[in-house]
PDB file of C-alpha atoms in Angstrom:
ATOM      1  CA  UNK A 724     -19.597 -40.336-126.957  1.00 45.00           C
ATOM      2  CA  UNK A 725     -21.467 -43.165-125.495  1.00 44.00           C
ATOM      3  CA  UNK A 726     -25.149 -42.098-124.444  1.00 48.00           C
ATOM      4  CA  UNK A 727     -26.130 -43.882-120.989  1.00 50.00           C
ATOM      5  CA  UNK A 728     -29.477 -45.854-121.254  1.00 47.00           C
ATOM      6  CA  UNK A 729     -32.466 -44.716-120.080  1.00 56.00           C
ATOM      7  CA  UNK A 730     -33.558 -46.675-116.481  1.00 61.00           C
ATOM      8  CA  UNK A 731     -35.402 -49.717-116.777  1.00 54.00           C
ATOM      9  CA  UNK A 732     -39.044 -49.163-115.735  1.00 59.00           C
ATOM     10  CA  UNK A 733     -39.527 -50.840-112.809  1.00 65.00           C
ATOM     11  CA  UNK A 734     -42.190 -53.225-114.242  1.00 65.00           C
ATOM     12  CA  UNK A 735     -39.083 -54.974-116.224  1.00 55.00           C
ATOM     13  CA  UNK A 736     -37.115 -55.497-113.639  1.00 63.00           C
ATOM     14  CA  UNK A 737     -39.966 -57.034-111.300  1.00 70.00           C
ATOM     15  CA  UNK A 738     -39.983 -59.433-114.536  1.00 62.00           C
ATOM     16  CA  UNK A 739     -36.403 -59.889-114.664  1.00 58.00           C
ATOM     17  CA  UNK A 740     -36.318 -61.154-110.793  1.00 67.00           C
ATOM     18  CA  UNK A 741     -39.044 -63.428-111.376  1.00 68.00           C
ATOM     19  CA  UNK A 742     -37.706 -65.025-114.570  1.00 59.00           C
ATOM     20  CA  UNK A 743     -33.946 -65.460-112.723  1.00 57.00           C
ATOM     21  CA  UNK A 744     -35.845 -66.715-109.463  1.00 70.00           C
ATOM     22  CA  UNK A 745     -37.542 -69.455-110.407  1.00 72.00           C
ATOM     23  CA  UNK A 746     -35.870 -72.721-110.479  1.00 76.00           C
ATOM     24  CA  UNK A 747     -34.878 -74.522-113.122  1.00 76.00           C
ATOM     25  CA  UNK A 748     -36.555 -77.869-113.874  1.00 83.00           C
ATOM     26  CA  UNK A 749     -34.098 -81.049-112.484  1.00 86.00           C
ATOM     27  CA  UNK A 750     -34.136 -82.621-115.686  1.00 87.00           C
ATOM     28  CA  UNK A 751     -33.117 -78.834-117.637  1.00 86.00           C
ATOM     29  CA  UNK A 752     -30.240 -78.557-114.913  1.00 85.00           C
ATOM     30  CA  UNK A 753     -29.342 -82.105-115.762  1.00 90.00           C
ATOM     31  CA  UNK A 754     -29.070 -82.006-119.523  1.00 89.00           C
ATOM     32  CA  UNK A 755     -27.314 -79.196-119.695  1.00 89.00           C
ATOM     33  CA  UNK A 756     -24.847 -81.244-117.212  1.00 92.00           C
ATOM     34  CA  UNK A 757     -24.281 -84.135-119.200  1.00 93.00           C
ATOM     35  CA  UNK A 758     -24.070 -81.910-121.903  1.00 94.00           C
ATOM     36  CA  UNK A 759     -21.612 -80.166-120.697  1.00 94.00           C
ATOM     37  CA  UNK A 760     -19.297 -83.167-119.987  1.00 94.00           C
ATOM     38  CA  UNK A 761     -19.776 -84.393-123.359  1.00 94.00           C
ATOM     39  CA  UNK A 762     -18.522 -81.378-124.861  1.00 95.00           C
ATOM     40  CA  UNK A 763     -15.587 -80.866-122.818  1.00 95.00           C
ATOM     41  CA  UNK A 764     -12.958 -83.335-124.089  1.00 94.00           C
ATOM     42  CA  UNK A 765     -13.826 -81.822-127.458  1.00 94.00           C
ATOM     43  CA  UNK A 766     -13.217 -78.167-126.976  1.00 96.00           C
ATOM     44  CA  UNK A 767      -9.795 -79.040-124.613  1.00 96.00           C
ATOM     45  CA  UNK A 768      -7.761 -79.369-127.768  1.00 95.00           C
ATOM     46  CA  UNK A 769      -9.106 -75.420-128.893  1.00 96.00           C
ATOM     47  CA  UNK A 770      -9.034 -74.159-124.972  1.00 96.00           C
ATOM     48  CA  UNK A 771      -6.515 -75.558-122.595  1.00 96.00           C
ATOM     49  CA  UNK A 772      -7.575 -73.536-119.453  1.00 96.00           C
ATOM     50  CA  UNK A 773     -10.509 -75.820-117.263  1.00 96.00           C
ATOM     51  CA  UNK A 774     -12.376 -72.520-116.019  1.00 95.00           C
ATOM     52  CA  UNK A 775     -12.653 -70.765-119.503  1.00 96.00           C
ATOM     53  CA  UNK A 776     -13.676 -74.122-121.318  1.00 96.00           C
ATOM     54  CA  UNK A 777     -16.039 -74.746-119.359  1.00 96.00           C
ATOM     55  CA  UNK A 778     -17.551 -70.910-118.597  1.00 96.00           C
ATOM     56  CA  UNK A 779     -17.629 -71.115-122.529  1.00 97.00           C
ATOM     57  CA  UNK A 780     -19.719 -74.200-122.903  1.00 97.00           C
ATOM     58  CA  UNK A 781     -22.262 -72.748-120.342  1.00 95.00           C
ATOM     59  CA  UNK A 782     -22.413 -69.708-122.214  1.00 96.00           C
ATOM     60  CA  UNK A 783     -23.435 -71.437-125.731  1.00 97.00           C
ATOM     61  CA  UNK A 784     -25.061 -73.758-124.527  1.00 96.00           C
ATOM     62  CA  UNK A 785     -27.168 -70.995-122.710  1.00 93.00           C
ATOM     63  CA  UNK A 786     -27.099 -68.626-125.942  1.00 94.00           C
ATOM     64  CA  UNK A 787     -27.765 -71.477-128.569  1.00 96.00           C
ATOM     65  CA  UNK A 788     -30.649 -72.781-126.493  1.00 93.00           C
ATOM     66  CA  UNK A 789     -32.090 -69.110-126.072  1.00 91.00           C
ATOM     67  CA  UNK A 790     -32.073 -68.898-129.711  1.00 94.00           C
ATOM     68  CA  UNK A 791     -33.632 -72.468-130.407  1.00 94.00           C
ATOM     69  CA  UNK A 792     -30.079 -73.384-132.121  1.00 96.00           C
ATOM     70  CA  UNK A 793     -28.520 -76.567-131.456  1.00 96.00           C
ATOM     71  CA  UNK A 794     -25.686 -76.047-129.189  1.00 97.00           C
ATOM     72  CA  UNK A 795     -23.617 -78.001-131.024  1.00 97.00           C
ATOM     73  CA  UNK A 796     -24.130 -76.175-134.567  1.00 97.00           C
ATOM     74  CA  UNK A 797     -22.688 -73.366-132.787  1.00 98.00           C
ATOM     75  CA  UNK A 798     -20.073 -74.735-131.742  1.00 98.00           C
ATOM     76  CA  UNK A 799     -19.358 -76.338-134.959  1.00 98.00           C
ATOM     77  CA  UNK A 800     -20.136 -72.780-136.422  1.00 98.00           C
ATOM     78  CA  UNK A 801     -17.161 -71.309-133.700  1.00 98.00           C
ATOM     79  CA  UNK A 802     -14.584 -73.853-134.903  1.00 98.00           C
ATOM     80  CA  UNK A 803     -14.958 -73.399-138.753  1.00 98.00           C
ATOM     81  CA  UNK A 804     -15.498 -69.239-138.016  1.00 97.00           C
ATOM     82  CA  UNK A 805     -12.743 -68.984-135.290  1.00 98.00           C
ATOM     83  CA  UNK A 806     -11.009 -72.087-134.162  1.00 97.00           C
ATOM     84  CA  UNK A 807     -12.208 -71.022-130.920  1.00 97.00           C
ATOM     85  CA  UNK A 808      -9.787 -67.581-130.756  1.00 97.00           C
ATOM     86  CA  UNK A 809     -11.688 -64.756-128.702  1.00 95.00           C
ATOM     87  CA  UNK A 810      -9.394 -61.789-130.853  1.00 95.00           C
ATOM     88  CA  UNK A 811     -10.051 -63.366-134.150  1.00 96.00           C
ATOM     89  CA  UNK A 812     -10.391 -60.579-136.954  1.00 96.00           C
ATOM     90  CA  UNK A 813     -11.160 -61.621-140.395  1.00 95.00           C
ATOM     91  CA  UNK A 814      -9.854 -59.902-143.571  1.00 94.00           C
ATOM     92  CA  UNK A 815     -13.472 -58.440-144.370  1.00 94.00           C
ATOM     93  CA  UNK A 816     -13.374 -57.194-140.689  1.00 95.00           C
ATOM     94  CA  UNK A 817     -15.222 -59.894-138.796  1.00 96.00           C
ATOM     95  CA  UNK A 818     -14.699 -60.137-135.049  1.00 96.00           C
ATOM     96  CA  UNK A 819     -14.732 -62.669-132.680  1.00 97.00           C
ATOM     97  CA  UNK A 820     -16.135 -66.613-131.769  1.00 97.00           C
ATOM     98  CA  UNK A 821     -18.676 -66.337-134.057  1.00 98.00           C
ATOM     99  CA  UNK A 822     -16.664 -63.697-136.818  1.00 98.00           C
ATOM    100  CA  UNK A 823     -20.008 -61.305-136.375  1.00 96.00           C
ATOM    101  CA  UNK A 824     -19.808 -58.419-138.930  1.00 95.00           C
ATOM    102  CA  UNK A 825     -19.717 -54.331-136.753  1.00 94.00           C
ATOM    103  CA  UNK A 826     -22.329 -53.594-139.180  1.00 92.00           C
ATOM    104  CA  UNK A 827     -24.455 -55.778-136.822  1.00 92.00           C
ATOM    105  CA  UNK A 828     -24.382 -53.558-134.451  1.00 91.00           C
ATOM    106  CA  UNK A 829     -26.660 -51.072-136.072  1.00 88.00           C
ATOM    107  CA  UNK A 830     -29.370 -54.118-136.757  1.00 85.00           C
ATOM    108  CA  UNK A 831     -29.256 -55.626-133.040  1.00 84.00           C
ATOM    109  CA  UNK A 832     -27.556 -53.695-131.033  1.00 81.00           C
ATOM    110  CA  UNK A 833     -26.524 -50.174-129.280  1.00 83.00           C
ATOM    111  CA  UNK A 834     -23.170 -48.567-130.306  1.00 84.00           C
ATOM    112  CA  UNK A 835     -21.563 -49.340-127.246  1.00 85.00           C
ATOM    113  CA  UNK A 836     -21.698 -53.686-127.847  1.00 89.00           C
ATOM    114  CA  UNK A 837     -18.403 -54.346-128.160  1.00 93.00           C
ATOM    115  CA  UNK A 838     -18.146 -57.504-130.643  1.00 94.00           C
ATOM    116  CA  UNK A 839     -14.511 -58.428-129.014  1.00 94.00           C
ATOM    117  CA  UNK A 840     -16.685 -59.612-125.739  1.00 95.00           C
ATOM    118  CA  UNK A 841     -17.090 -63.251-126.221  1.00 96.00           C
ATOM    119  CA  UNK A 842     -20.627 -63.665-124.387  1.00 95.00           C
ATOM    120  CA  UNK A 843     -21.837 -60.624-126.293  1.00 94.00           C
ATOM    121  CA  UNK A 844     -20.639 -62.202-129.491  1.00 96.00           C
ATOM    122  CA  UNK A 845     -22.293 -65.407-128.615  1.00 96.00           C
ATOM    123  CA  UNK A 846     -25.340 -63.949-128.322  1.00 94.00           C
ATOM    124  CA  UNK A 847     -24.894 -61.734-131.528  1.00 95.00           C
ATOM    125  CA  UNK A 848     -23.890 -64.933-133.951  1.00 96.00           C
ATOM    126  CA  UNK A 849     -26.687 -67.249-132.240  1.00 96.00           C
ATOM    127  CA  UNK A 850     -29.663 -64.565-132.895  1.00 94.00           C
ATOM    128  CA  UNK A 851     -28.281 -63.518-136.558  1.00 95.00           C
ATOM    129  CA  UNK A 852     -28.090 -67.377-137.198  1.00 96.00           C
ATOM    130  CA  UNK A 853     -31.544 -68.038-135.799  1.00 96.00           C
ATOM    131  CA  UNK A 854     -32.907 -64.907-138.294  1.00 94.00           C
ATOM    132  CA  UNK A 855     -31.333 -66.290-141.020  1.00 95.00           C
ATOM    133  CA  UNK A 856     -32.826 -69.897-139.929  1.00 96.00           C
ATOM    134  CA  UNK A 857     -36.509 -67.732-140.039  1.00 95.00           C
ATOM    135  CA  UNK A 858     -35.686 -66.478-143.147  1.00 94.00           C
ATOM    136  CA  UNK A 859     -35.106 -69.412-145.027  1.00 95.00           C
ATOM    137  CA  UNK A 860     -37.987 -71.707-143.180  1.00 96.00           C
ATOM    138  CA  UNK A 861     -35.365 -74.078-141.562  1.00 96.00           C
ATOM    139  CA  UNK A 862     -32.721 -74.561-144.668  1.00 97.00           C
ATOM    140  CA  UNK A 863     -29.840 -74.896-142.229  1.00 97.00           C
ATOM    141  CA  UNK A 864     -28.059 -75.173-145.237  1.00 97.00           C
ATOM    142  CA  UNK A 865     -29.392 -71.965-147.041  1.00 97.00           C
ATOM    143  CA  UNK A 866     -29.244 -70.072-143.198  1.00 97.00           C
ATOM    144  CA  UNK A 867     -24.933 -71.270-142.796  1.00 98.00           C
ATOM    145  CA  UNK A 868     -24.315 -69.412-146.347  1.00 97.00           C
ATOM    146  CA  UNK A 869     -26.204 -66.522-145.546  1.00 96.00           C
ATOM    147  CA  UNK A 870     -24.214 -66.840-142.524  1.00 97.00           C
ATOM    148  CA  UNK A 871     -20.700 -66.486-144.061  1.00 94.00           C
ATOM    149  CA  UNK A 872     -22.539 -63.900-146.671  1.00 93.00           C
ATOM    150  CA  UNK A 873     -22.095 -67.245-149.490  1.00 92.00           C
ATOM    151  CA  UNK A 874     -25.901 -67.597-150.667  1.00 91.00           C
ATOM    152  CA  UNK A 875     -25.700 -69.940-153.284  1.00 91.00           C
ATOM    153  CA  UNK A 876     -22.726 -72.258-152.627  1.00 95.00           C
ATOM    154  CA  UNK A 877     -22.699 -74.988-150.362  1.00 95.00           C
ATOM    155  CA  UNK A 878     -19.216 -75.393-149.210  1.00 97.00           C
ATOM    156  CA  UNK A 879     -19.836 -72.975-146.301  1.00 97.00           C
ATOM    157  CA  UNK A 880     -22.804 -74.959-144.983  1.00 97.00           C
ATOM    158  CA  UNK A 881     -20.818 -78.493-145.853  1.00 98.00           C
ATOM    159  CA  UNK A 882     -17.602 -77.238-143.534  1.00 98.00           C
ATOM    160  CA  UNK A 883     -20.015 -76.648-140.507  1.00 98.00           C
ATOM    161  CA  UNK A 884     -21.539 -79.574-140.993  1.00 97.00           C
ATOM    162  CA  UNK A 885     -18.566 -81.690-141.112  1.00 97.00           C
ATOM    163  CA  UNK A 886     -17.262 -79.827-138.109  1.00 97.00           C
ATOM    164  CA  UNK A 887     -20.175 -81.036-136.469  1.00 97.00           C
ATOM    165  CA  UNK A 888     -20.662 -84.394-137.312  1.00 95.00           C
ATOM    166  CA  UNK A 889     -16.655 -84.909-136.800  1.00 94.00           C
ATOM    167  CA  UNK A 890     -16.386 -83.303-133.593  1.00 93.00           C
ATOM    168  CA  UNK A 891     -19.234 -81.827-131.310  1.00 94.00           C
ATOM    169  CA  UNK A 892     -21.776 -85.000-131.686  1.00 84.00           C
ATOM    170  CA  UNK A 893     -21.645 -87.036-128.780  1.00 66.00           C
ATOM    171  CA  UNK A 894     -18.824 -89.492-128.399  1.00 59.00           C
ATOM    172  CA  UNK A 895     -21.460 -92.364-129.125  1.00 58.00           C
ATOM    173  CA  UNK A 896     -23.484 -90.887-131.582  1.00 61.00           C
ATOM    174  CA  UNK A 897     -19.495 -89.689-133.572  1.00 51.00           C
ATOM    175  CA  UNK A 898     -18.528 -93.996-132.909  1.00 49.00           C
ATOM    176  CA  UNK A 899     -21.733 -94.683-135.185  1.00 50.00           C
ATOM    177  CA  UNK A 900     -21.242 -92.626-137.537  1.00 48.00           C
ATOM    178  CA  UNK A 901     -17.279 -93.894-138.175  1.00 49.00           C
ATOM    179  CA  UNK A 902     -18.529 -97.906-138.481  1.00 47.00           C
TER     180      UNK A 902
END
């Protein structure tokens, strides 16, 4: 049975309307824009639907940012995990965008997270990816294999990083790259 939480003290949620009430800098509101556009054409071969594509690209770019992740990586990390599928279950019992392990749960979380929700799997992959980014001192390479639970091997880490430099760079930066 699912325990209700315990009322915020009211000290939290004065913070909570501050933080949400102040405006965002112009030049915040307008990189996460541009960023936005750049990413679109990329993800509309994964998720056909306008609305969702785009709610999605808010989201990581919202999580990944949180989590001092490049919103990018994560969405290179989505496409090798998930190809993008919401109800993606893995044969070792990963769930979701980012293929986040229920054991997680216990670590981060409360028992009633449900790892199916994409925003709350977002923002479960970007924080275990940002530990794991801690723990080995900025290896990204070292931090994708812990990722996938592949310590040791590189092929993990060298997928990702394909992913990314193939497809979520943008559009100019992907041209250099191919001359």
């Amino acid at each position: 049975m699912v325990q209700p939480l315990p009322p915020a003290p009211h000290t939290l949620r004065t913070t909570l309307d501050e933080a949400l009430s102040r405006p965002r800098p112009p030049a915040e509101v307008w990189a996460a824009r541009q960023w936005l556009n750049a990413m679109e054409p990329s993800l509309e071969r994964y998720i056909k639907e306008p609305g969702l594509r785009r709610e999605l690209l808010r989201r990581v770019y919202h999580e990944a940012t949180l989590a001092g992740l490049p919103p990018e990586l994560v969405l290179a990390l989505i496409q090798v995990e998930s190809a993008f599928r919401i109800d993606a279950v893995s044969s070792a019992g990963a769930v979701g965008l980012m293929q986040i392990m229920p054991f997680w749960i216990r670590e981060l979380g409360l028992p009633a997270d449900d790892l199916k929700d994409p925003w709350r799997n977002l923002r479960y992959g970007c924080t275990i990816l940002a530990h794991y980014l801690a723990v080995e001192n900025g290896d990204l390479t070292d931090a994708l294999a812990r990722y996938n639970g592949s310590l040791g091997k590189t092929w993990y880490p060298e997928r990702v990083m394909r992913a990314w430099q193939r497809h979520w760079r943008p559009a100019e930066e992907r041209l250099a790259i191919t001359r």
